[in-house]
Every structure is written in structure tokens, then in C-alpha cells.
Coordinates of C-alpha atoms in Angstrom, one line a residue:
Chain A
R851 CA 112.0 64.4 94.5
A852 CA 110.4 61.1 96.0
P853 CA 106.1 62.0 96.6
M854 CA 105.7 62.3 100.5
M855 CA 103.4 60.0 102.0
R856 CA 100.2 61.5 103.7
K857 CA 99.3 62.0 106.8
P858 CA 96.6 59.6 107.9
K859 CA 93.3 61.6 109.0
W860 CA 93.9 60.8 112.9
L861 CA 97.2 63.0 113.3
K862 CA 95.4 65.8 114.3
M863 CA 97.4 69.1 116.4
Y864 CA 95.0 70.5 118.2
N865 CA 94.2 74.3 118.3
P866 CA 95.2 76.7 121.4
N867 CA 92.7 78.9 120.3
V868 CA 89.6 76.4 121.0
T869 CA 89.2 77.8 124.5
P870 CA 89.4 81.1 125.8
E871 CA 91.0 80.0 128.1
G872 CA 93.1 78.2 126.4
A873 CA 94.3 80.6 124.0
E874 CA 95.2 82.6 127.1
T875 CA 97.0 80.0 128.8
Y876 CA 98.9 79.1 125.6
K877 CA 99.9 83.3 125.9
K878 CA 101.1 83.6 128.7
V879 CA 103.0 80.0 128.7
R880 CA 104.8 81.4 125.5
A881 CA 105.3 84.5 126.7
T882 CA 107.3 83.2 130.0
I883 CA 109.7 80.9 128.0
K884 CA 110.3 84.3 126.1
Q885 CA 111.0 86.3 128.6
T886 CA 113.1 83.9 130.5
G887 CA 114.9 82.9 127.6
L888 CA 114.3 79.5 128.3
A889 CA 115.0 76.8 125.5
T890 CA 111.8 74.3 125.3
V891 CA 111.8 70.9 123.3
C892 CA 108.3 71.5 122.0
Q893 CA 109.8 74.2 120.0
E894 CA 113.4 72.9 119.4
A895 CA 112.1 69.7 117.9
R896 CA 108.9 71.0 116.6
C897 CA 106.7 69.0 119.3
P898 CA 103.0 68.6 117.0
N899 CA 101.4 68.9 121.0
A900 CA 102.6 72.1 121.9
G901 CA 99.2 73.7 121.3
E902 CA 98.1 71.8 124.2
C903 CA 100.3 71.6 126.5
W904 CA 101.0 75.0 126.4
S905 CA 97.2 75.8 126.8
S906 CA 96.9 73.9 129.6
G907 CA 99.7 75.5 131.3
T908 CA 103.1 73.4 130.5
A909 CA 105.6 73.2 128.7
T910 CA 108.9 70.8 129.0
V911 CA 111.7 72.9 129.3
M912 CA 115.3 72.4 128.0
I913 CA 118.2 72.8 129.9
M914 CA 121.3 73.5 128.8
G915 CA 120.5 75.4 125.7
D916 CA 119.1 74.8 122.5
T917 CA 121.8 73.3 120.6
C918 CA 123.0 69.1 121.4
T919 CA 126.3 67.4 120.9
R920 CA 124.5 64.9 118.9
G921 CA 122.8 64.4 115.6
C922 CA 120.2 61.4 115.8
R923 CA 118.0 61.5 112.5
F924 CA 114.3 62.2 113.6
C925 CA 115.4 65.0 116.0
S926 CA 115.7 68.5 114.6
I927 CA 116.8 70.0 117.5
A928 CA 120.1 72.2 116.2
T929 CA 123.4 70.0 116.8
S930 CA 127.0 71.3 117.1
R931 CA 130.7 69.8 118.2
K932 CA 131.0 72.3 120.7
P933 CA 127.7 74.7 121.8
P934 CA 127.9 77.6 123.9
P935 CA 128.7 77.0 127.5
P936 CA 125.4 76.4 129.9
D937 CA 123.8 79.3 131.3
P938 CA 124.7 79.5 135.2
D939 CA 121.3 81.7 135.6
E940 CA 118.7 78.7 134.3
P941 CA 117.9 77.0 137.5
S942 CA 116.9 80.1 138.8
K943 CA 115.3 80.9 135.6
V944 CA 114.3 77.4 135.9
A945 CA 112.2 78.2 138.8
H946 CA 110.9 81.2 137.8
A947 CA 109.0 79.5 134.9
V948 CA 107.6 77.2 137.0
E949 CA 106.5 79.3 139.3
Q950 CA 104.6 81.5 136.6
W951 CA 102.8 78.8 135.7
G952 CA 102.0 77.4 138.7
I953 CA 101.9 73.7 138.2
D954 CA 102.6 70.8 140.5
Y955 CA 104.6 69.0 138.0
I956 CA 107.4 69.6 135.4
V957 CA 108.8 67.6 132.8
L958 CA 112.9 68.8 132.6
T959 CA 114.7 67.4 129.5
M960 CA 118.3 68.1 128.1
V961 CA 120.5 68.5 124.9
D962 CA 123.4 65.9 125.2
R963 CA 126.7 67.6 126.2
D964 CA 129.7 65.4 125.0
D965 CA 131.4 68.2 125.3
L966 CA 131.5 68.9 129.2
P967 CA 133.8 67.3 131.5
D968 CA 130.6 65.6 133.2
Q969 CA 127.7 65.8 130.2
G970 CA 126.3 68.5 132.1
A971 CA 125.7 66.1 134.8
A972 CA 126.4 68.7 137.7
H973 CA 124.2 71.7 135.8
V974 CA 121.2 69.2 135.7
A975 CA 121.4 67.9 139.1
A976 CA 121.5 71.6 140.2
T977 CA 118.9 72.8 138.2
V978 CA 116.3 69.6 139.9
R979 CA 117.9 70.7 144.0
N980 CA 116.9 74.3 143.5
L981 CA 113.3 73.8 142.4
R982 CA 112.7 71.1 144.9
E983 CA 114.3 73.4 147.4
R984 CA 112.2 76.3 146.2
D985 CA 109.2 73.9 146.1
P986 CA 109.3 70.8 148.1
K987 CA 105.9 69.8 147.0
L988 CA 106.5 70.1 143.2
H989 CA 106.8 66.7 141.2
I990 CA 110.0 67.1 138.8
E991 CA 110.4 64.0 136.1
T992 CA 113.3 64.7 134.0
L993 CA 114.3 63.1 130.9
V994 CA 117.9 63.1 130.3
G995 CA 120.4 61.5 127.7
D996 CA 122.9 58.5 128.2
F997 CA 125.8 60.3 130.1
Q998 CA 127.9 58.1 127.9
G999 CA 127.1 55.5 130.2
K1000 CA 129.0 56.7 132.9
M1001 CA 127.1 55.8 135.8
Q1002 CA 128.6 58.3 138.5
Y1003 CA 127.0 61.3 136.6
V1004 CA 123.7 58.8 136.3
E1005 CA 124.2 58.5 140.0
E1006 CA 124.6 62.0 140.5
L1007 CA 121.2 62.9 139.0
A1008 CA 119.7 60.3 140.4
D1009 CA 120.4 61.8 144.0
S1010 CA 119.1 65.3 143.3
G1011 CA 115.3 65.2 144.1
M1012 CA 113.6 64.3 141.1
H1013 CA 110.6 61.6 141.4
V1014 CA 110.9 60.2 137.9
Y1015 CA 113.8 59.0 136.0
A1016 CA 113.7 58.8 132.2
H1017 CA 115.5 57.7 129.6
N1018 CA 114.8 57.1 126.1
I1019 CA 115.7 54.0 124.3
E1020 CA 113.9 55.6 121.1
T1021 CA 113.6 52.5 118.7
V1022 CA 114.5 48.4 118.9
E1023 CA 117.4 47.2 118.9
R1024 CA 118.6 46.5 115.3
L1025 CA 117.7 50.0 114.5
Q1026 CA 119.9 52.0 116.8
N1027 CA 122.7 52.7 114.7
H1028 CA 120.1 53.6 111.7
V1029 CA 118.4 56.5 113.9
R1030 CA 120.5 57.6 117.0
D1031 CA 123.9 58.9 116.9
R1032 CA 126.4 57.1 116.8
R1033 CA 127.4 57.4 120.6
A1034 CA 123.7 56.3 121.5
G1035 CA 122.9 52.2 122.3
Y1036 CA 120.4 50.2 123.2
A1037 CA 122.7 48.2 125.6
Q1038 CA 124.3 51.1 127.1
S1039 CA 120.8 53.0 127.3
L1040 CA 119.4 49.9 128.9
S1041 CA 122.3 49.8 131.7
V1042 CA 121.8 53.5 132.3
L1043 CA 117.7 53.3 133.1
E1044 CA 118.9 49.3 135.2
H1045 CA 121.3 51.2 137.2
A1046 CA 119.2 54.8 137.9
K1047 CA 116.6 51.9 139.6
K1048 CA 118.9 49.8 141.5
Y1049 CA 120.7 52.8 142.9
R1050 CA 118.0 54.9 143.8
P1051 CA 115.0 52.1 144.2
D1052 CA 112.3 54.5 145.3
L1053 CA 113.1 56.7 142.1
V1054 CA 109.9 56.0 138.9
T1055 CA 112.0 55.3 135.7
K1056 CA 110.7 56.1 131.7
S1057 CA 111.5 55.0 129.0
S1058 CA 110.2 55.6 125.0
I1059 CA 109.8 54.2 121.6
M1060 CA 108.8 55.8 118.7
L1061 CA 106.7 53.7 116.0
G1062 CA 106.6 54.2 112.2
L1063 CA 110.9 54.2 111.7
G1064 CA 111.1 50.6 110.5
E1065 CA 110.4 48.7 113.4
Q1066 CA 109.2 44.7 113.1
D1067 CA 106.2 43.8 115.8
E1068 CA 108.7 41.2 117.7
E1069 CA 111.6 44.0 118.1
V1070 CA 108.9 46.1 119.9
H1071 CA 107.8 43.1 121.9
Q1072 CA 111.6 42.0 122.8
A1073 CA 112.2 46.0 123.7
L1074 CA 109.3 46.1 126.4
R1075 CA 110.9 43.2 128.0
D1076 CA 114.4 44.5 127.7
L1077 CA 112.8 47.8 129.6
R1078 CA 110.6 45.3 131.9
D1079 CA 114.1 43.6 132.6
A1080 CA 115.7 47.2 133.4
G1081 CA 113.3 47.6 136.5
V1082 CA 111.4 50.3 133.9
E1083 CA 107.7 50.8 134.9
V1084 CA 106.8 53.6 132.2
V1085 CA 107.2 53.3 128.7
T1086 CA 105.0 55.9 126.1
F1087 CA 104.6 54.8 122.8
G1088 CA 104.5 57.6 119.6
Q1089 CA 104.4 57.6 116.2
Y1090 CA 107.7 59.3 114.8
L1091 CA 106.7 62.1 112.7
Q1092 CA 109.5 64.1 110.6
P1093 CA 110.3 67.4 112.0
T1094 CA 112.0 68.7 108.8
K1095 CA 112.8 67.7 105.3
R1096 CA 116.2 67.6 106.9
N1097 CA 115.3 64.6 109.2
M1098 CA 114.9 60.8 108.2
K1099 CA 111.5 59.9 106.4
V1100 CA 108.3 58.5 108.1
E1101 CA 108.5 54.3 107.3
R1102 CA 105.0 53.8 108.3
Y1103 CA 102.0 55.6 110.2
V1104 CA 101.0 53.4 112.4
T1105 CA 97.5 52.7 113.7
P1106 CA 95.4 54.0 116.5
E1107 CA 94.3 50.1 117.2
E1108 CA 98.0 48.9 116.8
F1109 CA 99.5 51.5 119.4
D1110 CA 96.6 50.1 121.5
G1111 CA 97.4 46.8 121.1
W1112 CA 101.2 48.2 122.8
A1113 CA 99.5 49.5 125.6
R1114 CA 97.9 45.7 126.3
A1115 CA 101.4 44.5 126.1
G1116 CA 103.5 46.8 128.2
E1117 CA 100.5 45.9 130.9
A1118 CA 100.4 42.4 130.3
L1119 CA 104.1 43.1 131.3
G1120 CA 103.4 44.7 134.5
L1121 CA 104.2 48.1 133.0
H1122 CA 102.4 51.4 132.8
V1123 CA 101.9 52.7 129.4
A1124 CA 101.1 55.7 127.5
S1125 CA 100.6 54.7 123.6
G1126 CA 99.5 56.9 121.1
P1127 CA 100.1 58.3 117.8
M1128 CA 100.8 61.7 119.1
V1129 CA 102.0 60.4 122.7
R1130 CA 105.8 62.1 123.4
S1131 CA 107.4 61.2 126.7
S1132 CA 106.3 64.4 128.1
Y1133 CA 102.6 64.3 126.9
R1134 CA 100.3 64.7 129.9
A1135 CA 102.9 63.5 132.1
G1136 CA 101.8 64.5 135.2
E1137 CA 98.8 63.6 134.8
F1138 CA 100.0 60.0 134.1
Y1139 CA 101.5 60.2 137.1
K1140 CA 98.9 60.8 138.9
A1141 CA 96.5 58.5 137.9
R1142 CA 98.8 55.6 138.2
I1143 CA 102.3 56.3 139.6
A1144 CA 100.8 58.1 142.7
K1145 CA 98.3 55.8 143.5
R1146 CA 100.6 52.8 143.8
A1147 CA 102.1 51.5 147.0
Chain B
A564 CA 101.2 78.5 115.2
R565 CA 104.7 79.0 113.2
A566 CA 104.6 82.5 114.7
A567 CA 104.0 81.6 118.2
F568 CA 107.7 79.4 118.1
G569 CA 109.6 82.9 117.5
R570 CA 112.8 83.3 116.3
R571 CA 114.6 80.4 117.2
A572 CA 113.0 78.3 115.3
T573 CA 112.6 79.8 111.9
A574 CA 115.6 81.0 112.1
R575 CA 117.5 77.9 110.8
M576 CA 115.2 77.9 108.0
P577 CA 116.7 78.6 104.7
R578 CA 116.4 81.7 102.8
R579 CA 115.4 80.6 99.7
P580 CA 116.7 83.6 97.1
P581 CA 115.5 84.2 94.1
Q582 CA 117.2 81.9 91.2
L583 CA 118.0 84.2 87.6
G584 CA 120.0 82.2 85.4
A585 CA 122.7 79.6 85.0
A586 CA 125.4 82.0 84.2
A587 CA 123.9 84.8 86.6
S588 CA 125.7 86.1 89.8
L589 CA 123.1 85.6 92.6
G590 CA 123.2 88.5 95.6
G591 CA 124.0 87.7 98.9
P592 CA 122.5 89.5 102.6
G593 CA 125.8 92.1 101.6
G594 CA 124.5 92.7 98.6
H595 CA 128.1 90.3 97.8
R596 CA 128.1 89.0 93.8
R597 CA 128.7 85.4 94.3
P598 CA 130.2 83.7 91.1
C599 CA 127.6 80.5 90.1
I600 CA 128.1 76.8 88.8
N601 CA 126.2 73.7 87.4
V602 CA 126.2 71.4 89.3
T603 CA 124.7 67.8 89.2
F604 CA 123.5 65.6 91.1
V605 CA 122.8 61.9 90.9
K606 CA 120.7 59.2 92.3
A607 CA 121.3 55.4 90.5
E608 CA 117.6 53.7 91.8
P609 CA 115.7 55.1 90.2
V610 CA 117.9 56.4 87.7
W611 CA 117.3 60.1 88.2
E612 CA 119.7 63.4 87.5
A613 CA 119.2 67.3 88.2
S614 CA 121.2 69.8 87.5
V615 CA 121.2 73.1 89.6
V616 CA 123.0 76.0 89.7
A617 CA 124.9 76.9 93.3
K618 CA 126.7 79.9 94.7
T619 CA 130.4 79.3 95.0
G620 CA 131.4 79.0 98.6
Q621 CA 128.4 76.7 99.6
T622 CA 128.6 73.1 100.3
V623 CA 126.7 70.5 98.6
L624 CA 124.8 69.9 100.9
E625 CA 123.4 73.1 101.0
V626 CA 122.9 73.2 97.6
A627 CA 121.3 70.3 98.0
H628 CA 118.9 71.5 99.9
E629 CA 118.3 74.7 98.7
H630 CA 117.3 73.2 95.4
G631 CA 115.0 70.4 97.5
I632 CA 117.5 67.8 96.3
D633 CA 116.4 64.8 98.8
I634 CA 119.6 64.5 101.3
E635 CA 119.2 64.2 104.7
G636 CA 121.3 66.2 107.4
A637 CA 120.3 65.4 110.4
C638 CA 122.7 67.1 112.0
G639 CA 122.1 70.2 110.2
G640 CA 125.6 70.4 108.4
E641 CA 128.1 70.0 111.5
C642 CA 129.8 66.5 110.8
A643 CA 128.1 65.4 113.5
C644 CA 126.5 62.5 111.6
S645 CA 126.7 60.3 108.0
T646 CA 123.1 61.0 106.5
C647 CA 124.7 63.8 103.9
H648 CA 127.2 61.1 102.7
V649 CA 127.7 61.9 99.0
I650 CA 129.8 60.1 95.8
L651 CA 132.1 61.6 93.9
E652 CA 133.5 60.6 90.9
Q653 CA 138.0 59.9 91.2
A654 CA 138.7 63.1 89.1
A655 CA 137.1 65.5 91.0
Y656 CA 137.5 63.4 94.7
D657 CA 141.2 64.1 93.6
G658 CA 140.8 67.5 93.0
M659 CA 139.9 68.2 96.5
P660 CA 141.5 68.9 99.8
E661 CA 141.5 65.5 101.7
P662 CA 138.5 65.4 104.4
D663 CA 140.0 65.7 108.1
D664 CA 140.1 63.5 110.8
D665 CA 136.7 64.0 111.9
E666 CA 134.9 64.1 108.4
A667 CA 136.9 60.8 108.2
D668 CA 135.9 59.6 111.3
M669 CA 132.0 60.5 110.3
L670 CA 132.3 58.4 106.6
D671 CA 133.7 55.6 108.4
L672 CA 129.9 55.3 109.3
A673 CA 127.9 56.3 106.4
S674 CA 126.4 53.2 104.3
H675 CA 128.1 52.3 100.9
V676 CA 131.2 54.4 101.5
S677 CA 133.7 54.0 99.2
D678 CA 136.6 55.8 98.1
T679 CA 135.6 58.7 96.9
S680 CA 132.5 59.4 99.5
R681 CA 132.6 63.1 101.2
L682 CA 130.1 64.4 103.7
G683 CA 128.1 67.0 101.4
C684 CA 128.3 69.4 104.4
Q685 CA 131.9 69.5 104.4
V686 CA 132.4 70.4 100.6
K687 CA 132.3 73.7 99.8
L688 CA 131.9 74.5 96.3
E689 CA 135.4 76.6 94.3
R690 CA 134.3 78.3 90.7
G691 CA 136.1 76.2 88.1
R692 CA 137.3 73.1 89.7
D693 CA 133.3 72.5 90.6
D694 CA 131.6 73.6 87.9
G695 CA 129.9 70.3 86.1
L696 CA 130.8 68.5 89.3
R697 CA 128.4 65.3 89.2
I698 CA 127.5 64.3 93.2
H699 CA 126.3 61.1 93.4
I700 CA 123.8 60.5 96.1
P701 CA 124.3 56.6 98.1
A702 CA 121.1 54.5 97.8
G703 CA 121.2 53.7 101.2
V704 CA 121.4 57.1 102.7
V705 CA 118.0 58.3 102.4
N706 CA 115.6 55.5 102.9
L707 CA 115.5 52.6 104.9
L708 CA 114.1 50.5 102.4
A709 CA 116.9 50.9 100.0

């Protein structure tokens, strides 16, 4: 078997037991997740930041179940051609969890549901609306799929009341076929982001790119320009980490200095950028929003 | 930290049953003994072969993962990607039922696809027919640099 690349020293996971409060909060978040039966992308995608995020009282809930219809090479979320139907009680379970955690910013993500006639748009929209109704002060970020580029679903979702509409392009244009499921695509993802912004200009649109998959610098610069041209305001960069043996290998570990360089490159284009090896789309999303977005205009 | 993820995540980890001899039958969860065969995984670059014991009824992908053979299975064996693409020898390919439409669609997307290509997750091993099967791992599947 090919020898594995050793992880560089700068990749460190946060230990939730570092403080007693952190450990308590971590357990509370974990208990809520177990009790409500909600899926989290934290667990299903094996995010290395789970210790940090859960111990600070938040998790990124993944709605419509823990099984996706797509099979992207970087992702360890379970795949099935026909996952079980979404839980009709999910909107209230999500609201219960958010209430338990006492947070004012929640990131909701979803699995792709190409098997459903509306790709799950109505269910996601209902979940967001329910949250807004129960707590009008709650800030909501939705990290969603491309709905196969069908704009009526993008609009249905955009109308539901989130503050940040996020959809990840994942990688540069050349690597889309290598890395993402065949149903996903660069132009499609950009058009979804562009349309959401045009349709609801008050929305903040956001996207993310994983580095270390074999991309060239100029391709990443181009991706930043393409995102800017699509009206996206927030971009995150993180290091791709191989979640399980069944997923694609890391091509390269990008240095923290390079990540800082990408932050500067994005900001030079007028984007707000969160960039670092452990940064993920929803990592500290609430803090980032308050620090950058809430301030603007 | 692993315990914190609960049953959901760890339930998908494959079981690693104890390996006995090549000719022995191995016990499964119900105590059933399944006949075993030998199959050989082959790579061309770098040249490399590994003969392993497989239980009949396992898919090529399951066997590969159980023995730590480097084949991706991004979608977990659900015929939703092409990362477990393998190439069989003509006689072996001909001796098996043809891929169904779903598998054929996925194979169209595989790199280095050939007339005797199959998805590892869709080939279920059978006693007799597949004893001594040689499974070629294409260069392009596993590593972007290849």
C-alpha cells in the first residue's frame, strides 16, 4: 500500500476537555443531538473541529437525514440512490435543539436529495421558516446543495428567511469532475449562487473551496474572481483532509502562510475571507458574520 | 473522541474477522460458514500483486477494503460513483453477467475504462467461477497524479 503522507505539525484538533466548561458544553451539545436524533455534518463528514465547535455550544445540523444521493470523493457522508424519506418532525426537532443550545446563530446544512421531486427544497425552506417564526432574532445560515440548478427551488429556499445562503464550489474548475459527484458542476454552482443573490439582494451569499486537491494557484485566483463576479461576498478556504480510507487522498498539505495569502487575495477582490487549514464553511460562522457582515451597510 | 460520535459513525466501520488459512471457511455474524476463494489484486504502476482470501458473496470492493487494498469507494459501494473501477481479464469478464444499466452509466465516467471494466462494488464473488480471479486496479482511479 502507498505510504501515507504524514500530517504537518500545524494541523491540530482542539480538545474539548481543555476547560471544564468546554467539556460540559460539549456533552450538552452531544446529548441534544442524541436526544433529538438529528444528524450533524460534524459527525457524518468527520469534521476535525467538532471538539472546538461543540465545546463552544454549537453544531452544524444536517437536515433530511444522514444519507446523500451523491458520492463525492472527498466526502464520507453515506450515499444511497434512495435514502429514507425526510422526517416530517425535523423542523421542530431542529428548533428544539437550537433552543437547548441557546445560540443566536445557526448553520443548517443538508444532504443532496436528487431522489425527491423538489430535491428537498420545501423541507429545507419549512425548517428555516419554522426557526425564524419561533425566534425572530435567530440568525440562520444555510449551506445547501445545487438543487440541480433548478432555480425555482433556489428561489423557494431564498425566500424562506435565512441571512446567509451558502453553496460550496468545493474546488477549481478543472478538478470539478475529479472531485465532485458527476451531477455537480462549476458553472451550475456559480449560477445557483448568482441567481440567489440576484433574486434576493439582501441575502449574503457564501462559498467554500478545499485546498490540497491538486489545484494550481492561478486556478484558485480564477475561482475567487468567478465567485466575486457571481456576487458572492464570503469565501472560506480549508485544507482537504481525507475523512476515511474510502475517500480520495490528500494531494498536498497547504501551508498556513499560503492560506494567509489566499485571504489577502480574496480581500483584494473585495471579498470577506476566512482562510486556514482547519477552516470549514461553518467554522465560527456566527462570529465571522458578526465581525464582518453585520457591520456592513 | 470516537465514542462521542456515537453509534451512527462507527456502525459503518467494516468488521475485521480473524483470518484463518486460505482453504478455511470463515464464520459470519450468524455463525454461517461461507466458502472462501483466493483472488489477486494487480497493479501495473508500480508493479504489484496481492493475493487475498475472499468470502463468497463479498463484493470485490469489500474484499479490497477488508485487506487494506488501496481502492477508493467514495460512495460506499452504492453504485453512485466510479472510484472503485477495476479491470478484469476477458475470460473472467465474459463469465459474469453483464453490468446493469446503472453500473454501465457509472463506468462511462471512470478513467482508463476498458471493455472488461467493472465497478468493484457490483461484482459479487462466487465460489468456483471466481477462484483465482485477477483484479486489475487501473492507474487513474486512486491517485490524481497517476
